[in-house]
PDB file of C-alpha atoms in Angstrom:
ATOM      1  CA  MET V   1      26.924-134.212  72.409  1.00  0.00           C
ATOM      2  CA  PRO V   2      27.944-131.513  70.115  1.00  0.00           C
ATOM      3  CA  THR V   3      31.338-129.766  70.200  1.00  0.00           C
ATOM      4  CA  PRO V   4      31.616-126.934  67.717  1.00  0.00           C
ATOM      5  CA  GLY V   5      28.371-125.200  66.788  1.00  0.00           C
ATOM      6  CA  ILE V   6      27.552-126.172  63.231  1.00  0.00           C
ATOM      7  CA  PRO V   7      24.979-123.712  61.907  1.00  0.00           C
ATOM      8  CA  ARG V   8      21.742-124.365  60.126  1.00  0.00           C
ATOM      9  CA  PRO V   9      22.532-126.038  56.790  1.00  0.00           C
ATOM     10  CA  GLY V  10      23.337-123.561  54.044  1.00  0.00           C
ATOM     11  CA  ARG V  11      23.211-120.567  56.339  1.00  0.00           C
ATOM     12  CA  ARG V  12      26.231-118.469  57.257  1.00  0.00           C
ATOM     13  CA  LEU V  13      25.666-116.563  60.465  1.00  0.00           C
ATOM     14  CA  LYS V  14      26.418-112.861  60.598  1.00  0.00           C
ATOM     15  CA  CYS V  15      27.166-111.677  64.085  1.00  0.00           C
ATOM     16  CA  LYS V  16      27.051-108.158  65.389  1.00  0.00           C
ATOM     17  CA  LYS V  17      29.659-106.892  67.795  1.00  0.00           C
ATOM     18  CA  SER V  18      28.475-106.387  71.350  1.00  0.00           C
ATOM     19  CA  LYS V  19      29.949-103.844  73.747  1.00  0.00           C
ATOM     20  CA  SER V  20      29.059-106.088  76.676  1.00  0.00           C
ATOM     21  CA  ARG V  21      31.084-108.984  75.285  1.00  0.00           C
ATOM     22  CA  SER V  22      34.487-109.420  76.819  1.00  0.00           C
ATOM     23  CA  LEU V  23      36.003-112.703  75.728  1.00  0.00           C
ATOM     24  CA  PRO V  24      39.608-113.756  76.314  1.00  0.00           C
ATOM     25  CA  LYS V  25      41.924-113.701  73.316  1.00  0.00           C
ATOM     26  CA  SER V  26      45.118-115.650  72.880  1.00  0.00           C
ATOM     27  CA  LYS V  27      47.529-116.820  70.194  1.00  0.00           C
ATOM     28  CA  PRO V  28      47.545-120.430  68.942  1.00  0.00           C
ATOM     29  CA  LEU V  29      49.668-122.617  71.216  1.00  0.00           C
ATOM     30  CA  LEU V  30      51.220-126.056  70.911  1.00  0.00           C
ATOM     31  CA  PHE V  31      50.605-128.759  73.499  1.00  0.00           C
ATOM     32  CA  LYS V  32      51.026-132.499  73.940  1.00  0.00           C
ATOM     33  CA  ALA V  33      47.701-134.265  73.607  1.00  0.00           C
ATOM     34  CA  ASP V  34      48.608-136.975  76.126  1.00  0.00           C
ATOM     35  CA  LYS V  35      48.716-134.325  78.858  1.00  0.00           C
ATOM     36  CA  THR V  36      45.143-133.230  78.204  1.00  0.00           C
ATOM     37  CA  LYS V  37      42.988-134.940  80.806  1.00  0.00           C
ATOM     38  CA  VAL V  38      39.789-132.941  80.818  1.00  0.00           C
ATOM     39  CA  SER V  39      36.079-133.660  80.640  1.00  0.00           C
ATOM     40  CA  PRO V  40      35.033-132.059  77.330  1.00  0.00           C
ATOM     41  CA  HIS V  41      33.364-128.687  77.891  1.00  0.00           C
ATOM     42  CA  ALA V  42      32.347-129.762  81.401  1.00  0.00           C
ATOM     43  CA  GLY V  43      31.614-126.220  82.594  1.00  0.00           C
ATOM     44  CA  ILE V  44      29.225-125.475  79.748  1.00  0.00           C
ATOM     45  CA  TYR V  45      27.571-128.906  79.730  1.00  0.00           C
ATOM     46  CA  LYS V  46      26.671-128.451  83.403  1.00  0.00           C
ATOM     47  CA  ASN V  47      24.418-125.620  82.204  1.00  0.00           C
ATOM     48  CA  PRO V  48      22.469-127.506  79.524  1.00  0.00           C
ATOM     49  CA  ARG V  49      19.629-125.001  79.107  1.00  0.00           C
ATOM     50  CA  TRP V  50      22.022-122.217  78.104  1.00  0.00           C
ATOM     51  CA  TYR V  51      23.847-124.618  75.819  1.00  0.00           C
ATOM     52  CA  ASP V  52      20.538-125.585  74.218  1.00  0.00           C
ATOM     53  CA  ILE V  53      19.648-121.924  73.675  1.00  0.00           C
ATOM     54  CA  ALA V  54      23.066-121.293  72.094  1.00  0.00           C
ATOM     55  CA  PHE V  55      22.300-123.804  69.330  1.00  0.00           C
ATOM     56  CA  SER V  56      18.569-123.186  69.040  1.00  0.00           C
ATOM     57  CA  PHE V  57      19.008-121.558  65.612  1.00  0.00           C
ATOM     58  CA  ARG V  58      19.186-124.976  63.973  1.00  0.00           C
ATOM     59  CA  ASP V  59      16.183-126.156  61.955  1.00  0.00           C
ATOM     60  CA  ILE V  60      15.698-129.495  63.711  1.00  0.00           C
ATOM     61  CA  GLN V  61      12.561-130.438  61.765  1.00  0.00           C
ATOM     62  CA  LYS V  62      14.340-129.939  58.439  1.00  0.00           C
ATOM     63  CA  GLU V  63      17.398-131.858  59.618  1.00  0.00           C
ATOM     64  CA  CYS V  64      15.283-134.790  60.833  1.00  0.00           C
ATOM     65  CA  ASP V  65      13.479-134.872  57.491  1.00  0.00           C
ATOM     66  CA  PHE V  66      16.875-135.164  55.782  1.00  0.00           C
ATOM     67  CA  LEU V  67      17.987-137.941  58.148  1.00  0.00           C
ATOM     68  CA  ALA V  68      14.798-139.924  57.570  1.00  0.00           C
ATOM     69  CA  ALA V  69      15.220-139.418  53.820  1.00  0.00           C
ATOM     70  CA  CYS V  70      18.723-140.939  54.032  1.00  0.00           C
ATOM     71  CA  VAL V  71      17.209-144.154  55.365  1.00  0.00           C
ATOM     72  CA  LYS V  72      14.584-144.245  52.607  1.00  0.00           C
ATOM     73  CA  LYS V  73      17.058-143.330  49.846  1.00  0.00           C
ATOM     74  CA  TYR V  74      19.859-145.737  50.734  1.00  0.00           C
ATOM     75  CA  SER V  75      18.186-148.643  52.550  1.00  0.00           C
ATOM     76  CA  GLY V  76      14.714-148.515  50.997  1.00  0.00           C
ATOM     77  CA  ARG V  77      13.062-148.552  54.430  1.00  0.00           C
ATOM     78  CA  LYS V  78      10.770-146.170  56.225  1.00  0.00           C
ATOM     79  CA  LEU V  79      12.497-144.960  59.381  1.00  0.00           C
ATOM     80  CA  SER V  80      11.148-146.725  62.479  1.00  0.00           C
ATOM     81  CA  SER V  81      14.071-146.639  64.935  1.00  0.00           C
ATOM     82  CA  VAL V  82      17.099-144.440  65.600  1.00  0.00           C
ATOM     83  CA  VAL V  83      19.983-143.968  68.013  1.00  0.00           C
ATOM     84  CA  GLU V  84      21.588-140.575  68.606  1.00  0.00           C
ATOM     85  CA  MET V  85      25.056-140.689  70.160  1.00  0.00           C
ATOM     86  CA  ALA V  86      26.529-137.852  72.222  1.00  0.00           C
ATOM     87  CA  ALA V  87      22.985-136.525  72.110  1.00  0.00           C
ATOM     88  CA  GLY V  88      23.353-133.563  74.482  1.00  0.00           C
ATOM     89  CA  PRO V  89      19.967-131.762  74.659  1.00  0.00           C
ATOM     90  CA  ALA V  90      18.704-134.474  72.282  1.00  0.00           C
ATOM     91  CA  SER V  91      16.781-132.135  69.995  1.00  0.00           C
ATOM     92  CA  HIS V  92      16.835-134.582  67.078  1.00  0.00           C
ATOM     93  CA  SER V  93      15.861-137.522  69.286  1.00  0.00           C
ATOM     94  CA  ILE V  94      12.942-135.594  70.763  1.00  0.00           C
ATOM     95  CA  GLN V  95      11.762-134.582  67.299  1.00  0.00           C
ATOM     96  CA  PHE V  96      11.816-138.212  66.141  1.00  0.00           C
ATOM     97  CA  GLY V  97      10.118-139.362  69.355  1.00  0.00           C
ATOM     98  CA  GLN V  98       7.212-137.006  68.708  1.00  0.00           C
ATOM     99  CA  LYS V  99       6.586-138.903  65.464  1.00  0.00           C
ATOM    100  CA  GLY V 100       6.244-142.248  67.226  1.00  0.00           C
ATOM    101  CA  ILE V 101       9.668-143.512  66.141  1.00  0.00           C
ATOM    102  CA  THR V 102      11.589-145.707  68.591  1.00  0.00           C
ATOM    103  CA  VAL V 103      14.467-143.545  69.810  1.00  0.00           C
ATOM    104  CA  TYR V 104      17.556-144.125  71.940  1.00  0.00           C
ATOM    105  CA  ALA V 105      19.541-141.060  73.041  1.00  0.00           C
ATOM    106  CA  LEU V 106      23.008-141.697  74.467  1.00  0.00           C
ATOM    107  CA  ASP V 107      25.202-139.313  76.434  1.00  0.00           C
ATOM    108  CA  LYS V 108      27.809-139.427  79.205  1.00  0.00           C
ATOM    109  CA  SER V 109      26.761-136.203  80.939  1.00  0.00           C
ATOM    110  CA  PRO V 110      24.241-136.683  83.785  1.00  0.00           C
ATOM    111  CA  ASP V 111      23.317-132.993  83.583  1.00  0.00           C
ATOM    112  CA  MET V 112      22.575-133.181  79.869  1.00  0.00           C
ATOM    113  CA  LEU V 113      20.573-136.391  80.270  1.00  0.00           C
ATOM    114  CA  ALA V 114      18.470-134.917  83.085  1.00  0.00           C
ATOM    115  CA  TYR V 115      17.785-131.788  81.035  1.00  0.00           C
ATOM    116  CA  ALA V 116      16.926-133.787  77.907  1.00  0.00           C
ATOM    117  CA  ARG V 117      14.523-136.020  79.860  1.00  0.00           C
ATOM    118  CA  ARG V 118      12.639-132.974  81.177  1.00  0.00           C
ATOM    119  CA  LYS V 119      12.576-131.448  77.707  1.00  0.00           C
ATOM    120  CA  ALA V 120      11.200-134.651  76.159  1.00  0.00           C
ATOM    121  CA  LYS V 121       8.516-134.926  78.837  1.00  0.00           C
ATOM    122  CA  GLU V 122       7.435-131.307  78.307  1.00  0.00           C
ATOM    123  CA  ARG V 123       7.083-131.942  74.571  1.00  0.00           C
ATOM    124  CA  GLY V 124       5.280-135.244  74.904  1.00  0.00           C
ATOM    125  CA  SER V 125       8.079-137.173  73.220  1.00  0.00           C
ATOM    126  CA  ARG V 126       8.985-140.723  74.168  1.00  0.00           C
ATOM    127  CA  VAL V 127      12.756-141.231  74.127  1.00  0.00           C
ATOM    128  CA  HIS V 128      14.851-143.907  75.821  1.00  0.00           C
ATOM    129  CA  PHE V 129      17.723-142.018  77.454  1.00  0.00           C
ATOM    130  CA  LEU V 130      20.851-144.024  78.273  1.00  0.00           C
ATOM    131  CA  LYS V 131      24.060-142.986  80.036  1.00  0.00           C
ATOM    132  CA  LYS V 132      26.527-144.576  77.631  1.00  0.00           C
ATOM    133  CA  ASP V 133      29.945-144.013  76.092  1.00  0.00           C
ATOM    134  CA  MET V 134      29.671-143.889  72.302  1.00  0.00           C
ATOM    135  CA  ARG V 135      32.749-146.091  71.922  1.00  0.00           C
ATOM    136  CA  ARG V 136      31.079-149.159  73.408  1.00  0.00           C
ATOM    137  CA  PHE V 137      27.361-149.688  73.945  1.00  0.00           C
ATOM    138  CA  ARG V 138      24.633-152.202  73.260  1.00  0.00           C
ATOM    139  CA  LEU V 139      21.029-151.267  72.567  1.00  0.00           C
ATOM    140  CA  PRO V 140      18.008-153.433  73.448  1.00  0.00           C
ATOM    141  CA  GLN V 141      17.334-153.745  69.711  1.00  0.00           C
ATOM    142  CA  ARG V 142      18.994-152.990  66.397  1.00  0.00           C
ATOM    143  CA  VAL V 143      17.924-149.778  64.704  1.00  0.00           C
ATOM    144  CA  ASP V 144      17.481-148.366  61.198  1.00  0.00           C
ATOM    145  CA  LEU V 145      19.525-145.220  61.729  1.00  0.00           C
ATOM    146  CA  ALA V 146      22.441-143.996  63.835  1.00  0.00           C
ATOM    147  CA  ILE V 147      23.324-140.300  63.985  1.00  0.00           C
ATOM    148  CA  SER V 148      26.350-138.425  65.282  1.00  0.00           C
ATOM    149  CA  MET V 149      25.572-134.741  64.973  1.00  0.00           C
ATOM    150  CA  MET V 150      27.519-131.518  65.344  1.00  0.00           C
ATOM    151  CA  ASP V 151      31.059-132.877  65.170  1.00  0.00           C
ATOM    152  CA  SER V 152      30.692-135.281  68.105  1.00  0.00           C
ATOM    153  CA  LEU V 153      32.972-137.874  66.466  1.00  0.00           C
ATOM    154  CA  THR V 154      35.973-135.594  67.039  1.00  0.00           C
ATOM    155  CA  TYR V 155      35.803-136.352  70.772  1.00  0.00           C
ATOM    156  CA  LEU V 156      37.432-139.665  69.820  1.00  0.00           C
ATOM    157  CA  LEU V 157      41.100-138.738  69.670  1.00  0.00           C
ATOM    158  CA  THR V 158      42.782-141.847  68.261  1.00  0.00           C
ATOM    159  CA  ASP V 159      42.333-144.113  65.249  1.00  0.00           C
ATOM    160  CA  ASP V 160      41.630-147.062  67.553  1.00  0.00           C
ATOM    161  CA  GLU V 161      38.838-145.191  69.341  1.00  0.00           C
ATOM    162  CA  ILE V 162      37.206-144.230  66.060  1.00  0.00           C
ATOM    163  CA  LEU V 163      37.465-147.776  64.692  1.00  0.00           C
ATOM    164  CA  THR V 164      35.967-149.192  67.894  1.00  0.00           C
ATOM    165  CA  HIS V 165      33.142-146.680  67.629  1.00  0.00           C
ATOM    166  CA  LEU V 166      32.400-147.561  63.998  1.00  0.00           C
ATOM    167  CA  LYS V 167      32.246-151.269  64.810  1.00  0.00           C
ATOM    168  CA  THR V 168      30.016-150.615  67.824  1.00  0.00           C
ATOM    169  CA  VAL V 169      27.605-148.540  65.759  1.00  0.00           C
ATOM    170  CA  ALA V 170      27.448-151.213  63.055  1.00  0.00           C
ATOM    171  CA  ALA V 171      26.696-153.889  65.656  1.00  0.00           C
ATOM    172  CA  ASN V 172      23.643-151.894  66.759  1.00  0.00           C
ATOM    173  CA  LEU V 173      22.303-151.298  63.241  1.00  0.00           C
ATOM    174  CA  LYS V 174      20.054-153.550  61.213  1.00  0.00           C
ATOM    175  CA  THR V 175      21.489-155.075  58.050  1.00  0.00           C
ATOM    176  CA  GLY V 176      21.808-152.245  55.545  1.00  0.00           C
ATOM    177  CA  GLY V 177      21.264-149.679  58.303  1.00  0.00           C
ATOM    178  CA  ILE V 178      22.397-146.078  57.859  1.00  0.00           C
ATOM    179  CA  PHE V 179      24.894-144.032  59.875  1.00  0.00           C
ATOM    180  CA  VAL V 180      25.021-140.264  59.321  1.00  0.00           C
ATOM    181  CA  LEU V 181      28.076-138.362  60.554  1.00  0.00           C
ATOM    182  CA  GLU V 182      27.935-134.564  60.707  1.00  0.00           C
ATOM    183  CA  LEU V 183      31.438-133.077  60.955  1.00  0.00           C
ATOM    184  CA  LEU V 184      33.151-129.757  60.544  1.00  0.00           C
ATOM    185  CA  HIS V 185      34.508-129.014  57.100  1.00  0.00           C
ATOM    186  CA  PRO V 186      38.295-129.682  57.302  1.00  0.00           C
ATOM    187  CA  ARG V 187      39.070-126.064  56.414  1.00  0.00           C
ATOM    188  CA  ASP V 188      37.624-125.030  59.781  1.00  0.00           C
ATOM    189  CA  PHE V 189      40.563-126.755  61.443  1.00  0.00           C
ATOM    190  CA  PHE V 190      43.305-125.848  58.999  1.00  0.00           C
ATOM    191  CA  THR V 191      42.495-122.310  57.867  1.00  0.00           C
ATOM    192  CA  GLU V 192      41.059-119.119  59.311  1.00  0.00           C
ATOM    193  CA  LYS V 193      38.277-119.176  56.694  1.00  0.00           C
ATOM    194  CA  VAL V 194      35.807-120.926  58.969  1.00  0.00           C
ATOM    195  CA  SER V 195      32.342-121.876  57.763  1.00  0.00           C
ATOM    196  CA  PHE V 196      30.544-120.041  60.524  1.00  0.00           C
ATOM    197  CA  GLY V 197      30.923-117.287  63.135  1.00  0.00           C
ATOM    198  CA  PRO V 198      32.732-118.299  65.233  1.00  0.00           C
ATOM    199  CA  VAL V 199      30.774-115.741  67.274  1.00  0.00           C
ATOM    200  CA  TRP V 200      27.000-115.547  67.289  1.00  0.00           C
ATOM    201  CA  LYS V 201      24.152-114.350  69.494  1.00  0.00           C
ATOM    202  CA  VAL V 202      20.849-116.004  70.377  1.00  0.00           C
ATOM    203  CA  ALA V 203      17.971-114.752  72.531  1.00  0.00           C
ATOM    204  CA  GLN V 204      15.283-117.066  73.874  1.00  0.00           C
ATOM    205  CA  ASN V 205      12.891-117.075  76.836  1.00  0.00           C
ATOM    206  CA  GLY V 206      14.423-114.003  78.445  1.00  0.00           C
ATOM    207  CA  ALA V 207      18.021-115.201  78.133  1.00  0.00           C
ATOM    208  CA  LYS V 208      20.587-113.671  75.785  1.00  0.00           C
ATOM    209  CA  VAL V 209      23.537-115.890  74.925  1.00  0.00           C
ATOM    210  CA  ILE V 210      26.698-114.758  73.122  1.00  0.00           C
ATOM    211  CA  VAL V 211      28.769-117.680  71.873  1.00  0.00           C
ATOM    212  CA  ASN V 212      32.427-117.796  70.893  1.00  0.00           C
ATOM    213  CA  TRP V 213      33.122-121.410  69.931  1.00  0.00           C
ATOM    214  CA  GLY V 214      36.389-122.613  68.482  1.00  0.00           C
ATOM    215  CA  ASN V 215      37.975-119.315  67.464  1.00  0.00           C
ATOM    216  CA  PHE V 216      40.985-120.091  65.251  1.00  0.00           C
ATOM    217  CA  THR V 217      43.272-117.795  67.282  1.00  0.00           C
ATOM    218  CA  ASP V 218      42.191-119.372  70.563  1.00  0.00           C
ATOM    219  CA  ARG V 219      43.327-122.958  70.026  1.00  0.00           C
ATOM    220  CA  GLU V 220      46.143-125.183  71.229  1.00  0.00           C
ATOM    221  CA  VAL V 221      47.325-127.778  68.731  1.00  0.00           C
ATOM    222  CA  ASP V 222      49.358-130.975  68.906  1.00  0.00           C
ATOM    223  CA  PRO V 223      50.638-131.290  65.301  1.00  0.00           C
ATOM    224  CA  LEU V 224      51.687-134.929  65.735  1.00  0.00           C
ATOM    225  CA  SER V 225      48.342-136.307  66.890  1.00  0.00           C
ATOM    226  CA  GLN V 226      46.210-133.668  65.135  1.00  0.00           C
ATOM    227  CA  VAL V 227      44.439-133.046  68.415  1.00  0.00           C
ATOM    228  CA  VAL V 228      43.327-129.504  69.104  1.00  0.00           C
ATOM    229  CA  ARG V 229      42.155-128.106  72.402  1.00  0.00           C
ATOM    230  CA  MET V 230      39.031-126.213  71.404  1.00  0.00           C
ATOM    231  CA  TRP V 231      38.003-123.384  73.705  1.00  0.00           C
ATOM    232  CA  ALA V 232      34.429-122.180  74.003  1.00  0.00           C
ATOM    233  CA  ASP V 233      32.859-119.187  75.735  1.00  0.00           C
ATOM    234  CA  LEU V 234      29.257-118.460  76.611  1.00  0.00           C
ATOM    235  CA  VAL V 235      28.300-115.029  77.915  1.00  0.00           C
ATOM    236  CA  VAL V 236      24.764-115.163  79.279  1.00  0.00           C
ATOM    237  CA  GLU V 237      22.524-112.292  80.337  1.00  0.00           C
ATOM    238  CA  GLU V 238      19.454-113.405  82.262  1.00  0.00           C
ATOM    239  CA  ASN V 239      17.318-111.878  85.015  1.00  0.00           C
ATOM    240  CA  GLY V 240      19.546-108.818  85.145  1.00  0.00           C
ATOM    241  CA  LYS V 241      22.687-110.879  85.763  1.00  0.00           C
ATOM    242  CA  LYS V 242      25.632-111.757  83.549  1.00  0.00           C
ATOM    243  CA  PHE V 243      27.423-115.102  83.551  1.00  0.00           C
ATOM    244  CA  HIS V 244      30.597-116.074  81.688  1.00  0.00           C
ATOM    245  CA  LEU V 245      31.258-119.770  81.096  1.00  0.00           C
ATOM    246  CA  ARG V 246      34.573-120.849  79.575  1.00  0.00           C
ATOM    247  CA  SER V 247      35.507-124.446  78.860  1.00  0.00           C
ATOM    248  CA  VAL V 248      37.784-126.597  76.740  1.00  0.00           C
ATOM    249  CA  ALA V 249      37.656-129.926  74.911  1.00  0.00           C
ATOM    250  CA  PRO V 250      40.330-131.898  73.069  1.00  0.00           C
ATOM    251  CA  GLU V 251      39.168-132.733  69.545  1.00  0.00           C
ATOM    252  CA  ARG V 252      40.637-134.747  66.695  1.00  0.00           C
ATOM    253  CA  MET V 253      41.150-132.886  63.420  1.00  0.00           C
ATOM    254  CA  LEU V 254      39.901-135.234  60.696  1.00  0.00           C
ATOM    255  CA  THR V 255      40.676-134.846  57.015  1.00  0.00           C
ATOM    256  CA  LEU V 256      38.545-136.374  54.287  1.00  0.00           C
ATOM    257  CA  SER V 257      41.263-138.869  53.350  1.00  0.00           C
ATOM    258  CA  GLU V 258      41.587-139.994  56.983  1.00  0.00           C
ATOM    259  CA  LEU V 259      37.839-140.401  57.316  1.00  0.00           C
ATOM    260  CA  ARG V 260      37.707-142.491  54.130  1.00  0.00           C
ATOM    261  CA  LEU V 261      40.567-144.692  55.306  1.00  0.00           C
ATOM    262  CA  LEU V 262      39.128-145.257  58.796  1.00  0.00           C
ATOM    263  CA  ILE V 263      35.765-146.241  57.335  1.00  0.00           C
ATOM    264  CA  ARG V 264      37.486-148.680  54.977  1.00  0.00           C
ATOM    265  CA  LEU V 265      39.627-150.135  57.774  1.00  0.00           C
ATOM    266  CA  SER V 266      36.569-150.680  59.967  1.00  0.00           C
ATOM    267  CA  GLY V 267      35.281-153.245  57.475  1.00  0.00           C
ATOM    268  CA  VAL V 268      31.684-152.625  58.552  1.00  0.00           C
ATOM    269  CA  PHE V 269      30.547-149.631  56.484  1.00  0.00           C
ATOM    270  CA  LYS V 270      30.581-148.370  52.929  1.00  0.00           C
ATOM    271  CA  ILE V 271      30.261-144.715  51.989  1.00  0.00           C
ATOM    272  CA  LYS V 272      26.997-143.892  50.213  1.00  0.00           C
ATOM    273  CA  ALA V 273      27.406-140.112  50.051  1.00  0.00           C
ATOM    274  CA  LEU V 274      29.785-137.317  51.033  1.00  0.00           C
ATOM    275  CA  LEU V 275      27.947-134.026  51.328  1.00  0.00           C
ATOM    276  CA  GLY V 276      28.828-130.464  52.219  1.00  0.00           C
ATOM    277  CA  ASP V 277      25.594-129.887  54.110  1.00  0.00           C
ATOM    278  CA  LEU V 278      22.550-131.748  55.402  1.00  0.00           C
ATOM    279  CA  ASN V 279      21.237-131.529  51.875  1.00  0.00           C
ATOM    280  CA  PHE V 280      21.492-134.096  49.072  1.00  0.00           C
ATOM    281  CA  LYS V 281      22.115-131.367  46.490  1.00  0.00           C
ATOM    282  CA  GLN V 282      25.239-130.003  48.173  1.00  0.00           C
ATOM    283  CA  LYS V 283      28.262-132.172  47.441  1.00  0.00           C
ATOM    284  CA  LEU V 284      31.373-131.953  49.574  1.00  0.00           C
ATOM    285  CA  ASP V 285      33.815-129.519  47.997  1.00  0.00           C
ATOM    286  CA  ASN V 286      35.802-126.400  48.871  1.00  0.00           C
ATOM    287  CA  SER V 287      33.078-123.896  47.997  1.00  0.00           C
ATOM    288  CA  ARG V 288      31.555-121.680  50.676  1.00  0.00           C
ATOM    289  CA  ARG V 289      28.255-123.497  50.200  1.00  0.00           C
ATOM    290  CA  SER V 290      29.952-126.642  51.437  1.00  0.00           C
ATOM    291  CA  SER V 291      29.933-125.670  55.108  1.00  0.00           C
ATOM    292  CA  GLN V 292      30.233-129.131  56.656  1.00  0.00           C
ATOM    293  CA  MET V 293      31.536-132.627  56.000  1.00  0.00           C
ATOM    294  CA  VAL V 294      28.584-135.003  56.123  1.00  0.00           C
ATOM    295  CA  ALA V 295      29.211-138.710  55.580  1.00  0.00           C
ATOM    296  CA  VAL V 296      26.306-141.060  54.913  1.00  0.00           C
ATOM    297  CA  LEU V 297      27.386-144.644  55.589  1.00  0.00           C
ATOM    298  CA  GLN V 298      25.631-147.970  55.145  1.00  0.00           C
ATOM    299  CA  LYS V 299      26.289-151.098  57.154  1.00  0.00           C
ATOM    300  CA  ILE V 300      27.839-153.810  55.021  1.00  0.00           C
TER     301      ILE V 300
END
C-alpha cells in the first residue's frame, strides 16, 4: 500500500493554492525511531475511497503496460501471473485481472482489502485478495512478476526486514521472475527539491480531495536509523461537508548505494535496470526528468 504519492511518470504536478485549505505546518523535528509504534497512515487508510481518489491521476494502464514489458524484456516470457504487495486500492492488480492474468493482491489493512474487493467486482476483474504481511507470505503458486508500487518498501524500517522481504519475494517468483520496485527518488528525502507537489488536488465523483503528503518541513527524522515520520493530510469536500484526515507513517530513507547493497546481500536477485521513471528511456540520474527510483530485479 502506497506511502508517498508518486505522480504519473514524467509528469510534475502543478498545484493551485486553495483558500479553503488549512493544513498544519511545523518545523522538521528529530525523534527516536524505536519509540514510533504506529499503524502507518491508519486514519487515511480507513477511508480507502478518498485515498483512491487522491491518487487517481496515475495512468494505471500505461504503468501496467510497462510492468508487463519488463517481464517480456528481461525474462523472455509473456506475463501470466503477478503479485502486488501492499496493494492498497489494488489499481494495478485490478487492471491485470481484467486481462485474464492470474493476480494476487496482498495488504494488511482490512478496510483497504474490502474496498479493493468491491472495486474489482464492479469492474469485472478477478483478483485473489490476501491479508498478508509483505515480509513473510506464501502464494498458492509461483508467479512471473512481483510489484511493490508507490514507495511501499520504505515501510520496512530495518535492513533485516528488507532482506527478509527480498528473500520472501524471490521464493514466490518463478525462476528468472521479475520484481519491480517503485521508490521515491532519494533527493525527495534529503533535499527540499522534491519531485512532485507535495500538494495537489483531485476531483472525482462529486468529491474534491486536497492532498499534502510528505511535506519536507513537516517531517520528524531519526538521523541514526534514517527513519522519517512522514505526515500526510487529506482535506475532502463532499456532499457539502468538509473532512480533514491527518496521519503519520514511519518510513526508511533509502539511498541508491544502500539499495544496491541490500539486493546484493539478499543473494536472490540481480539488478537488470535502474530507472528514473516507469519508462525504459529514463535512466536514474539527478535530472528533474528522473522523478523516481525504479529498480527492476530478476530472480537468480
